[in-house]
């Protein structure tokens, strides 16, 4: 039962998904959390956790792959090629914030993605295409590199996700706060 390719019953699939979700949530808050802490957060015993995932590395690999797939799905769902660049940016940021734990889990600690093959890592094509479209349409500064703009945006998204997760930033104001900071900077 330790591989994701095996066919699981509905109950087993639910348990596996709960363990992965708990892993993402717990490790987003504490990257060194133990398996017993993760099992408790998932509402399962350690034996059950080990039945699905034989060791911590396997669990983290599966949680990483699941998170990459979910973040990719959210990015595609944001339809960043439709509407104005500002509207598309709003949808993209909102979609990423809806998965704050996953964003923090994947990107806060560079070691999480370290052993993931480059072709399996989250790609930035959607974000980069949006930035370039925004530059072409005169919405984003053309005198800054698209890479710099993308890095600034993703840094704000990551920090916004972390602040929502810790309660430093209210979820209902996070998108507006990130977009205001990104689009206008911090000048008064």
Short mmCIF file of N, CA and C in Angstrom, two decimals, residues 26-184:
data_model
loop_
_atom_site.label_atom_id
_atom_site.label_comp_id
_atom_site.label_asym_id
_atom_site.label_seq_id
_atom_site.Cartn_x
_atom_site.Cartn_y
_atom_site.Cartn_z
N UNK A 26 1.24 20.23 8.45
CA UNK A 26 2.16 20.17 9.59
C UNK A 26 3.55 20.64 9.18
N UNK A 27 4.04 20.17 8.03
CA UNK A 27 5.40 20.55 7.62
C UNK A 27 5.48 22.00 7.14
N UNK A 28 4.38 22.57 6.71
CA UNK A 28 4.38 24.00 6.38
C UNK A 28 4.63 24.82 7.64
N UNK A 29 4.12 24.33 8.76
CA UNK A 29 4.29 25.02 10.04
C UNK A 29 5.61 24.67 10.71
N UNK A 30 6.06 23.43 10.55
CA UNK A 30 7.27 22.96 11.23
C UNK A 30 7.95 21.91 10.36
N UNK A 31 8.98 22.32 9.65
CA UNK A 31 9.63 21.44 8.68
C UNK A 31 10.28 20.21 9.31
N UNK A 32 10.48 20.23 10.60
CA UNK A 32 11.12 19.09 11.27
C UNK A 32 10.14 18.25 12.08
N UNK A 33 8.85 18.46 11.87
CA UNK A 33 7.84 17.71 12.63
C UNK A 33 8.03 16.21 12.43
N UNK A 34 7.77 15.48 13.48
CA UNK A 34 7.96 14.02 13.46
C UNK A 34 6.77 13.32 12.83
N UNK A 35 6.98 12.07 12.45
CA UNK A 35 5.88 11.27 11.90
C UNK A 35 4.74 11.08 12.89
N UNK A 36 5.01 10.89 14.19
CA UNK A 36 3.89 10.80 15.13
C UNK A 36 3.02 12.08 15.15
N UNK A 37 3.65 13.23 15.01
CA UNK A 37 2.90 14.49 14.97
C UNK A 37 2.03 14.53 13.71
N UNK A 38 2.59 14.10 12.59
CA UNK A 38 1.83 14.06 11.34
C UNK A 38 0.68 13.07 11.44
N UNK A 39 0.95 11.90 12.00
CA UNK A 39 -0.10 10.88 12.15
C UNK A 39 -1.24 11.43 13.01
N UNK A 40 -0.89 12.09 14.09
CA UNK A 40 -1.92 12.66 14.97
C UNK A 40 -2.75 13.70 14.23
N UNK A 41 -2.09 14.56 13.46
CA UNK A 41 -2.81 15.59 12.70
C UNK A 41 -3.73 14.96 11.65
N UNK A 42 -3.33 13.81 11.13
CA UNK A 42 -4.15 13.12 10.12
C UNK A 42 -5.27 12.30 10.75
N UNK A 43 -5.21 12.15 12.06
CA UNK A 43 -6.22 11.36 12.75
C UNK A 43 -6.03 9.86 12.57
N UNK A 44 -4.78 9.46 12.39
CA UNK A 44 -4.47 8.03 12.25
C UNK A 44 -3.34 7.67 13.21
N UNK A 45 -3.16 6.41 13.43
CA UNK A 45 -2.05 5.94 14.25
C UNK A 45 -0.77 5.86 13.43
N UNK A 46 0.34 5.73 14.12
CA UNK A 46 1.63 5.62 13.42
C UNK A 46 1.68 4.38 12.55
N UNK A 47 1.08 3.30 13.01
CA UNK A 47 1.08 2.06 12.23
C UNK A 47 0.36 2.27 10.91
N UNK A 48 -0.77 2.96 10.96
CA UNK A 48 -1.52 3.24 9.73
C UNK A 48 -0.70 4.12 8.80
N UNK A 49 -0.07 5.14 9.34
CA UNK A 49 0.76 6.01 8.52
C UNK A 49 1.85 5.19 7.82
N UNK A 50 2.51 4.31 8.57
CA UNK A 50 3.59 3.49 8.00
C UNK A 50 3.06 2.46 7.00
N UNK A 51 1.81 2.08 7.12
CA UNK A 51 1.22 1.16 6.16
C UNK A 51 1.12 1.83 4.78
N UNK A 52 0.85 3.12 4.77
CA UNK A 52 0.73 3.86 3.52
C UNK A 52 2.07 4.41 3.04
N UNK A 53 2.90 4.82 3.98
CA UNK A 53 4.18 5.45 3.66
C UNK A 53 5.24 4.85 4.57
N UNK A 54 6.15 4.04 4.05
CA UNK A 54 7.08 3.29 4.90
C UNK A 54 8.07 4.16 5.68
N UNK A 55 8.36 5.36 5.16
CA UNK A 55 9.30 6.22 5.88
C UNK A 55 9.02 7.69 5.57
N UNK A 56 9.68 8.54 6.28
CA UNK A 56 9.48 9.99 6.15
C UNK A 56 9.80 10.47 4.73
N UNK A 57 10.91 9.98 4.16
CA UNK A 57 11.29 10.41 2.82
C UNK A 57 10.20 10.08 1.79
N UNK A 58 9.66 8.89 1.90
CA UNK A 58 8.60 8.47 0.98
C UNK A 58 7.36 9.36 1.16
N UNK A 59 7.01 9.63 2.38
CA UNK A 59 5.85 10.48 2.68
C UNK A 59 6.06 11.88 2.11
N UNK A 60 7.23 12.44 2.32
CA UNK A 60 7.51 13.79 1.82
C UNK A 60 7.52 13.81 0.30
N UNK A 61 8.09 12.78 -0.32
CA UNK A 61 8.08 12.69 -1.79
C UNK A 61 6.65 12.68 -2.33
N UNK A 62 5.80 11.87 -1.70
CA UNK A 62 4.40 11.78 -2.15
C UNK A 62 3.64 13.08 -1.89
N UNK A 63 3.89 13.70 -0.74
CA UNK A 63 3.24 14.98 -0.43
C UNK A 63 3.71 16.06 -1.39
N UNK A 64 4.98 16.01 -1.76
CA UNK A 64 5.53 16.98 -2.71
C UNK A 64 4.90 16.79 -4.09
N UNK A 65 4.85 15.56 -4.56
CA UNK A 65 4.25 15.29 -5.88
C UNK A 65 2.78 15.71 -5.90
N UNK A 66 2.06 15.41 -4.84
CA UNK A 66 0.65 15.78 -4.75
C UNK A 66 0.49 17.30 -4.74
N UNK A 67 1.35 17.98 -4.01
CA UNK A 67 1.28 19.44 -3.93
C UNK A 67 1.63 20.09 -5.26
N UNK A 68 2.64 19.56 -5.95
CA UNK A 68 2.99 20.09 -7.27
C UNK A 68 1.80 19.96 -8.21
N UNK A 69 1.16 18.81 -8.20
CA UNK A 69 -0.01 18.59 -9.07
C UNK A 69 -1.14 19.55 -8.73
N UNK A 70 -1.39 19.75 -7.44
CA UNK A 70 -2.48 20.65 -7.03
C UNK A 70 -2.17 22.11 -7.40
N UNK A 71 -0.93 22.54 -7.18
CA UNK A 71 -0.55 23.91 -7.51
C UNK A 71 -0.61 24.12 -9.02
N UNK A 72 -0.17 23.13 -9.78
CA UNK A 72 -0.25 23.21 -11.25
C UNK A 72 -1.72 23.34 -11.68
N UNK A 73 -2.57 22.53 -11.08
CA UNK A 73 -4.00 22.57 -11.39
C UNK A 73 -4.60 23.94 -11.06
N UNK A 74 -4.22 24.50 -9.92
CA UNK A 74 -4.71 25.82 -9.54
C UNK A 74 -4.24 26.88 -10.53
N UNK A 75 -2.99 26.80 -10.94
CA UNK A 75 -2.46 27.75 -11.92
C UNK A 75 -3.23 27.69 -13.23
N UNK A 76 -3.49 26.49 -13.71
CA UNK A 76 -4.25 26.33 -14.95
C UNK A 76 -5.68 26.84 -14.78
N UNK A 77 -6.26 26.59 -13.62
CA UNK A 77 -7.62 27.03 -13.34
C UNK A 77 -7.76 28.54 -13.28
N UNK A 78 -6.67 29.23 -13.04
CA UNK A 78 -6.71 30.69 -12.95
C UNK A 78 -6.85 31.35 -14.32
N UNK A 79 -6.72 30.58 -15.38
CA UNK A 79 -6.90 31.09 -16.75
C UNK A 79 -6.13 32.38 -16.97
N UNK A 80 -4.83 32.32 -16.76
CA UNK A 80 -3.99 33.52 -16.82
C UNK A 80 -3.85 34.08 -18.23
N UNK A 81 -4.32 33.37 -19.22
CA UNK A 81 -4.26 33.87 -20.60
C UNK A 81 -5.55 34.59 -21.00
N UNK A 82 -6.48 34.73 -20.07
CA UNK A 82 -7.76 35.36 -20.37
C UNK A 82 -7.93 36.65 -19.58
N UNK A 83 -8.66 37.59 -20.16
CA UNK A 83 -8.92 38.86 -19.48
C UNK A 83 -7.70 39.74 -19.45
N UNK A 84 -7.80 40.81 -18.70
CA UNK A 84 -6.66 41.73 -18.59
C UNK A 84 -5.57 41.08 -17.73
N UNK A 85 -4.34 41.53 -17.88
CA UNK A 85 -3.28 40.99 -17.02
C UNK A 85 -3.58 41.19 -15.53
N UNK A 86 -4.20 42.29 -15.17
CA UNK A 86 -4.52 42.54 -13.76
C UNK A 86 -5.57 41.55 -13.27
N UNK A 87 -6.61 41.32 -14.08
CA UNK A 87 -7.63 40.34 -13.70
C UNK A 87 -7.04 38.94 -13.60
N UNK A 88 -6.20 38.59 -14.56
CA UNK A 88 -5.55 37.27 -14.54
C UNK A 88 -4.63 37.14 -13.33
N UNK A 89 -3.92 38.21 -13.01
CA UNK A 89 -3.04 38.20 -11.84
C UNK A 89 -3.86 38.01 -10.56
N UNK A 90 -4.98 38.68 -10.47
CA UNK A 90 -5.86 38.53 -9.32
C UNK A 90 -6.31 37.08 -9.16
N UNK A 91 -6.74 36.47 -10.26
CA UNK A 91 -7.18 35.07 -10.20
C UNK A 91 -6.03 34.15 -9.79
N UNK A 92 -4.84 34.40 -10.33
CA UNK A 92 -3.69 33.55 -10.03
C UNK A 92 -3.31 33.65 -8.55
N UNK A 93 -3.21 34.86 -8.04
CA UNK A 93 -2.84 35.05 -6.63
C UNK A 93 -3.91 34.44 -5.73
N UNK A 94 -5.18 34.66 -6.05
CA UNK A 94 -6.26 34.08 -5.24
C UNK A 94 -6.19 32.55 -5.25
N UNK A 95 -5.90 31.98 -6.41
CA UNK A 95 -5.83 30.52 -6.47
C UNK A 95 -4.67 29.99 -5.65
N UNK A 96 -3.53 30.64 -5.71
CA UNK A 96 -2.38 30.20 -4.92
C UNK A 96 -2.65 30.37 -3.42
N UNK A 97 -3.31 31.44 -3.04
CA UNK A 97 -3.62 31.66 -1.62
C UNK A 97 -4.61 30.62 -1.10
N UNK A 98 -5.42 30.07 -1.98
CA UNK A 98 -6.36 29.03 -1.54
C UNK A 98 -5.63 27.75 -1.15
N UNK A 99 -4.37 27.67 -1.50
CA UNK A 99 -3.54 26.50 -1.16
C UNK A 99 -2.31 26.95 -0.38
N UNK A 100 -2.52 27.84 0.57
CA UNK A 100 -1.39 28.43 1.31
C UNK A 100 -0.45 27.39 1.90
N UNK A 101 -1.00 26.37 2.55
CA UNK A 101 -0.13 25.36 3.15
C UNK A 101 0.74 24.68 2.09
N UNK A 102 0.15 24.39 0.96
CA UNK A 102 0.91 23.72 -0.11
C UNK A 102 2.00 24.63 -0.67
N UNK A 103 1.69 25.89 -0.85
CA UNK A 103 2.70 26.84 -1.35
C UNK A 103 3.85 26.94 -0.36
N UNK A 104 3.53 27.11 0.92
CA UNK A 104 4.58 27.21 1.94
C UNK A 104 5.37 25.92 2.02
N UNK A 105 4.69 24.78 2.01
CA UNK A 105 5.37 23.48 2.06
C UNK A 105 6.35 23.33 0.90
N UNK A 106 5.93 23.68 -0.30
CA UNK A 106 6.78 23.49 -1.48
C UNK A 106 7.93 24.47 -1.56
N UNK A 107 7.69 25.73 -1.20
CA UNK A 107 8.66 26.76 -1.56
C UNK A 107 9.41 27.42 -0.40
N UNK A 108 8.96 27.22 0.82
CA UNK A 108 9.67 27.86 1.94
C UNK A 108 11.04 27.24 2.15
N UNK A 109 11.11 25.92 2.09
CA UNK A 109 12.37 25.21 2.29
C UNK A 109 12.85 24.67 0.94
N UNK A 110 13.94 25.21 0.39
CA UNK A 110 14.42 24.75 -0.91
C UNK A 110 14.72 23.25 -0.96
N UNK A 111 14.98 22.64 0.18
CA UNK A 111 15.30 21.21 0.21
C UNK A 111 14.12 20.34 -0.23
N UNK A 112 12.90 20.85 -0.11
CA UNK A 112 11.72 20.05 -0.48
C UNK A 112 11.78 19.67 -1.96
N UNK A 113 12.19 20.59 -2.80
CA UNK A 113 12.22 20.33 -4.24
C UNK A 113 13.59 19.86 -4.73
N UNK A 114 14.54 19.79 -3.85
CA UNK A 114 15.93 19.48 -4.22
C UNK A 114 16.07 18.16 -4.96
N UNK A 115 15.40 17.12 -4.54
CA UNK A 115 15.56 15.81 -5.15
C UNK A 115 14.47 15.48 -6.17
N UNK A 116 13.72 16.49 -6.56
CA UNK A 116 12.68 16.30 -7.57
C UNK A 116 13.30 16.55 -8.94
N UNK A 117 13.07 15.66 -9.88
CA UNK A 117 13.61 15.83 -11.23
C UNK A 117 13.11 17.15 -11.80
N UNK A 118 13.96 17.87 -12.52
CA UNK A 118 13.56 19.18 -13.06
C UNK A 118 12.25 19.16 -13.83
N UNK A 119 12.00 18.11 -14.62
CA UNK A 119 10.76 18.07 -15.40
C UNK A 119 9.53 17.83 -14.53
N UNK A 120 9.72 17.42 -13.29
CA UNK A 120 8.60 17.18 -12.38
C UNK A 120 8.37 18.37 -11.43
N UNK A 121 9.29 19.31 -11.41
CA UNK A 121 9.15 20.48 -10.53
C UNK A 121 8.06 21.41 -11.05
N UNK A 122 7.55 22.25 -10.17
CA UNK A 122 6.56 23.23 -10.64
C UNK A 122 7.21 24.11 -11.70
N UNK A 123 6.50 24.32 -12.80
CA UNK A 123 7.08 25.21 -13.81
C UNK A 123 6.46 26.59 -13.64
N UNK A 124 7.18 27.56 -14.16
CA UNK A 124 6.73 28.94 -13.99
C UNK A 124 6.21 29.53 -15.30
N UNK A 125 5.92 28.68 -16.26
CA UNK A 125 5.50 29.18 -17.57
C UNK A 125 4.26 30.05 -17.49
N UNK A 126 3.26 29.64 -16.71
CA UNK A 126 2.03 30.43 -16.61
C UNK A 126 2.31 31.82 -16.06
N UNK A 127 3.11 31.87 -15.01
CA UNK A 127 3.43 33.15 -14.39
C UNK A 127 4.27 33.99 -15.34
N UNK A 128 5.28 33.37 -15.94
CA UNK A 128 6.15 34.11 -16.85
C UNK A 128 5.38 34.63 -18.06
N UNK A 129 4.50 33.80 -18.62
CA UNK A 129 3.68 34.25 -19.75
C UNK A 129 2.80 35.43 -19.36
N UNK A 130 2.23 35.37 -18.17
CA UNK A 130 1.40 36.48 -17.68
C UNK A 130 2.23 37.75 -17.51
N UNK A 131 3.41 37.62 -16.94
CA UNK A 131 4.28 38.79 -16.75
C UNK A 131 4.64 39.39 -18.11
N UNK A 132 5.02 38.57 -19.04
CA UNK A 132 5.41 39.08 -20.37
C UNK A 132 4.22 39.73 -21.08
N UNK A 133 3.05 39.13 -20.93
CA UNK A 133 1.85 39.72 -21.53
C UNK A 133 1.57 41.07 -20.89
N UNK A 134 1.73 41.13 -19.56
CA UNK A 134 1.53 42.40 -18.86
C UNK A 134 2.53 43.46 -19.30
N UNK A 135 3.76 43.05 -19.55
CA UNK A 135 4.76 44.01 -20.05
C UNK A 135 4.40 44.48 -21.45
N UNK A 136 4.00 43.56 -22.31
CA UNK A 136 3.64 43.90 -23.68
C UNK A 136 2.46 44.86 -23.71
N UNK A 137 1.50 44.65 -22.80
CA UNK A 137 0.31 45.50 -22.77
C UNK A 137 0.51 46.76 -21.94
N UNK A 138 1.72 46.97 -21.43
CA UNK A 138 2.03 48.19 -20.70
C UNK A 138 1.54 48.22 -19.26
N UNK A 139 1.17 47.08 -18.71
CA UNK A 139 0.68 47.01 -17.34
C UNK A 139 1.83 46.86 -16.36
N UNK A 140 2.83 46.08 -16.72
CA UNK A 140 4.02 45.88 -15.89
C UNK A 140 5.20 46.58 -16.55
N UNK A 141 6.10 47.06 -15.73
CA UNK A 141 7.26 47.82 -16.22
C UNK A 141 8.06 47.00 -17.23
N UNK A 142 8.34 47.62 -18.36
CA UNK A 142 9.12 46.93 -19.38
C UNK A 142 10.62 47.13 -19.18
N UNK A 143 10.98 48.06 -18.30
CA UNK A 143 12.41 48.28 -18.04
C UNK A 143 12.96 47.34 -16.97
N UNK A 144 12.09 46.52 -16.39
CA UNK A 144 12.52 45.48 -15.45
C UNK A 144 12.46 44.15 -16.18
N UNK A 145 13.35 43.24 -15.84
CA UNK A 145 13.31 41.93 -16.50
C UNK A 145 12.06 41.17 -16.05
N UNK A 146 11.55 40.36 -16.96
CA UNK A 146 10.38 39.54 -16.63
C UNK A 146 10.70 38.59 -15.48
N UNK A 147 11.93 38.11 -15.44
CA UNK A 147 12.34 37.20 -14.36
C UNK A 147 12.28 37.92 -13.02
N UNK A 148 12.76 39.17 -12.97
CA UNK A 148 12.72 39.93 -11.72
C UNK A 148 11.28 40.14 -11.26
N UNK A 149 10.42 40.51 -12.18
CA UNK A 149 9.02 40.74 -11.84
C UNK A 149 8.39 39.44 -11.33
N UNK A 150 8.67 38.34 -12.00
CA UNK A 150 8.15 37.05 -11.56
C UNK A 150 8.65 36.71 -10.16
N UNK A 151 9.94 36.89 -9.91
CA UNK A 151 10.50 36.59 -8.59
C UNK A 151 9.86 37.47 -7.51
N UNK A 152 9.66 38.75 -7.81
CA UNK A 152 9.03 39.65 -6.84
C UNK A 152 7.60 39.19 -6.53
N UNK A 153 6.86 38.83 -7.57
CA UNK A 153 5.49 38.37 -7.38
C UNK A 153 5.45 37.10 -6.54
N UNK A 154 6.26 36.12 -6.91
CA UNK A 154 6.23 34.84 -6.20
C UNK A 154 6.72 34.97 -4.76
N UNK A 155 7.65 35.88 -4.52
CA UNK A 155 8.09 36.13 -3.14
C UNK A 155 6.94 36.70 -2.31
N UNK A 156 6.18 37.62 -2.89
CA UNK A 156 5.02 38.18 -2.19
C UNK A 156 3.95 37.12 -1.96
N UNK A 157 3.73 36.27 -2.94
CA UNK A 157 2.74 35.20 -2.78
C UNK A 157 3.16 34.26 -1.67
N UNK A 158 4.42 33.84 -1.67
CA UNK A 158 4.91 32.94 -0.62
C UNK A 158 4.76 33.58 0.75
N UNK A 159 5.17 34.84 0.89
CA UNK A 159 5.06 35.50 2.19
C UNK A 159 3.60 35.69 2.57
N UNK A 160 2.76 36.01 1.60
CA UNK A 160 1.33 36.14 1.89
C UNK A 160 0.73 34.82 2.37
N UNK A 161 1.11 33.73 1.73
CA UNK A 161 0.63 32.41 2.16
C UNK A 161 1.10 32.09 3.57
N UNK A 162 2.35 32.38 3.85
CA UNK A 162 2.90 32.14 5.19
C UNK A 162 2.16 33.00 6.22
N UNK A 163 1.93 34.26 5.90
CA UNK A 163 1.26 35.15 6.86
C UNK A 163 -0.20 34.78 7.07
N UNK A 164 -0.88 34.30 6.04
CA UNK A 164 -2.25 33.81 6.21
C UNK A 164 -2.24 32.59 7.11
N UNK A 165 -1.30 31.69 6.84
CA UNK A 165 -1.20 30.45 7.62
C UNK A 165 -0.95 30.74 9.09
N UNK A 166 -0.13 31.74 9.40
CA UNK A 166 0.21 32.04 10.80
C UNK A 166 -0.77 33.02 11.44
N UNK A 167 -1.68 33.59 10.65
CA UNK A 167 -2.64 34.54 11.19
C UNK A 167 -2.15 35.98 11.19
N UNK A 168 -0.98 36.22 10.65
CA UNK A 168 -0.43 37.58 10.56
C UNK A 168 -1.20 38.43 9.56
N UNK A 169 -1.77 37.78 8.55
CA UNK A 169 -2.54 38.45 7.51
C UNK A 169 -3.89 37.75 7.41
N UNK A 170 -4.95 38.52 7.37
CA UNK A 170 -6.28 37.92 7.28
C UNK A 170 -6.51 37.40 5.86
N UNK A 171 -7.07 36.22 5.76
CA UNK A 171 -7.25 35.58 4.46
C UNK A 171 -8.06 36.45 3.50
N UNK A 172 -9.08 37.12 4.01
CA UNK A 172 -9.95 37.90 3.12
C UNK A 172 -9.28 39.17 2.60
N UNK A 173 -8.16 39.58 3.18
CA UNK A 173 -7.45 40.76 2.68
C UNK A 173 -6.14 40.41 1.98
N UNK A 174 -5.79 39.15 1.96
CA UNK A 174 -4.47 38.74 1.46
C UNK A 174 -4.28 39.05 -0.03
N UNK A 175 -5.25 38.72 -0.85
CA UNK A 175 -5.10 38.97 -2.29
C UNK A 175 -4.90 40.45 -2.55
N UNK A 176 -5.75 41.27 -1.94
CA UNK A 176 -5.65 42.72 -2.13
C UNK A 176 -4.31 43.24 -1.63
N UNK A 177 -3.86 42.76 -0.49
CA UNK A 177 -2.59 43.22 0.08
C UNK A 177 -1.42 42.86 -0.84
N UNK A 178 -1.41 41.63 -1.33
CA UNK A 178 -0.34 41.20 -2.22
C UNK A 178 -0.37 42.01 -3.52
N UNK A 179 -1.54 42.16 -4.12
CA UNK A 179 -1.64 42.88 -5.38
C UNK A 179 -1.29 44.36 -5.22
N UNK A 180 -1.75 44.96 -4.15
CA UNK A 180 -1.41 46.37 -3.91
C UNK A 180 0.09 46.55 -3.77
N UNK A 181 0.71 45.68 -2.99
CA UNK A 181 2.15 45.77 -2.80
C UNK A 181 2.89 45.52 -4.11
N UNK A 182 2.46 44.53 -4.85
CA UNK A 182 3.12 44.19 -6.11
C UNK A 182 2.94 45.30 -7.15
N UNK A 183 1.73 45.79 -7.30
CA UNK A 183 1.45 46.74 -8.37
C UNK A 183 1.88 48.17 -8.05
N UNK A 184 1.86 48.54 -6.78
CA UNK A 184 2.19 49.93 -6.42
C UNK A 184 3.42 50.05 -5.55
#
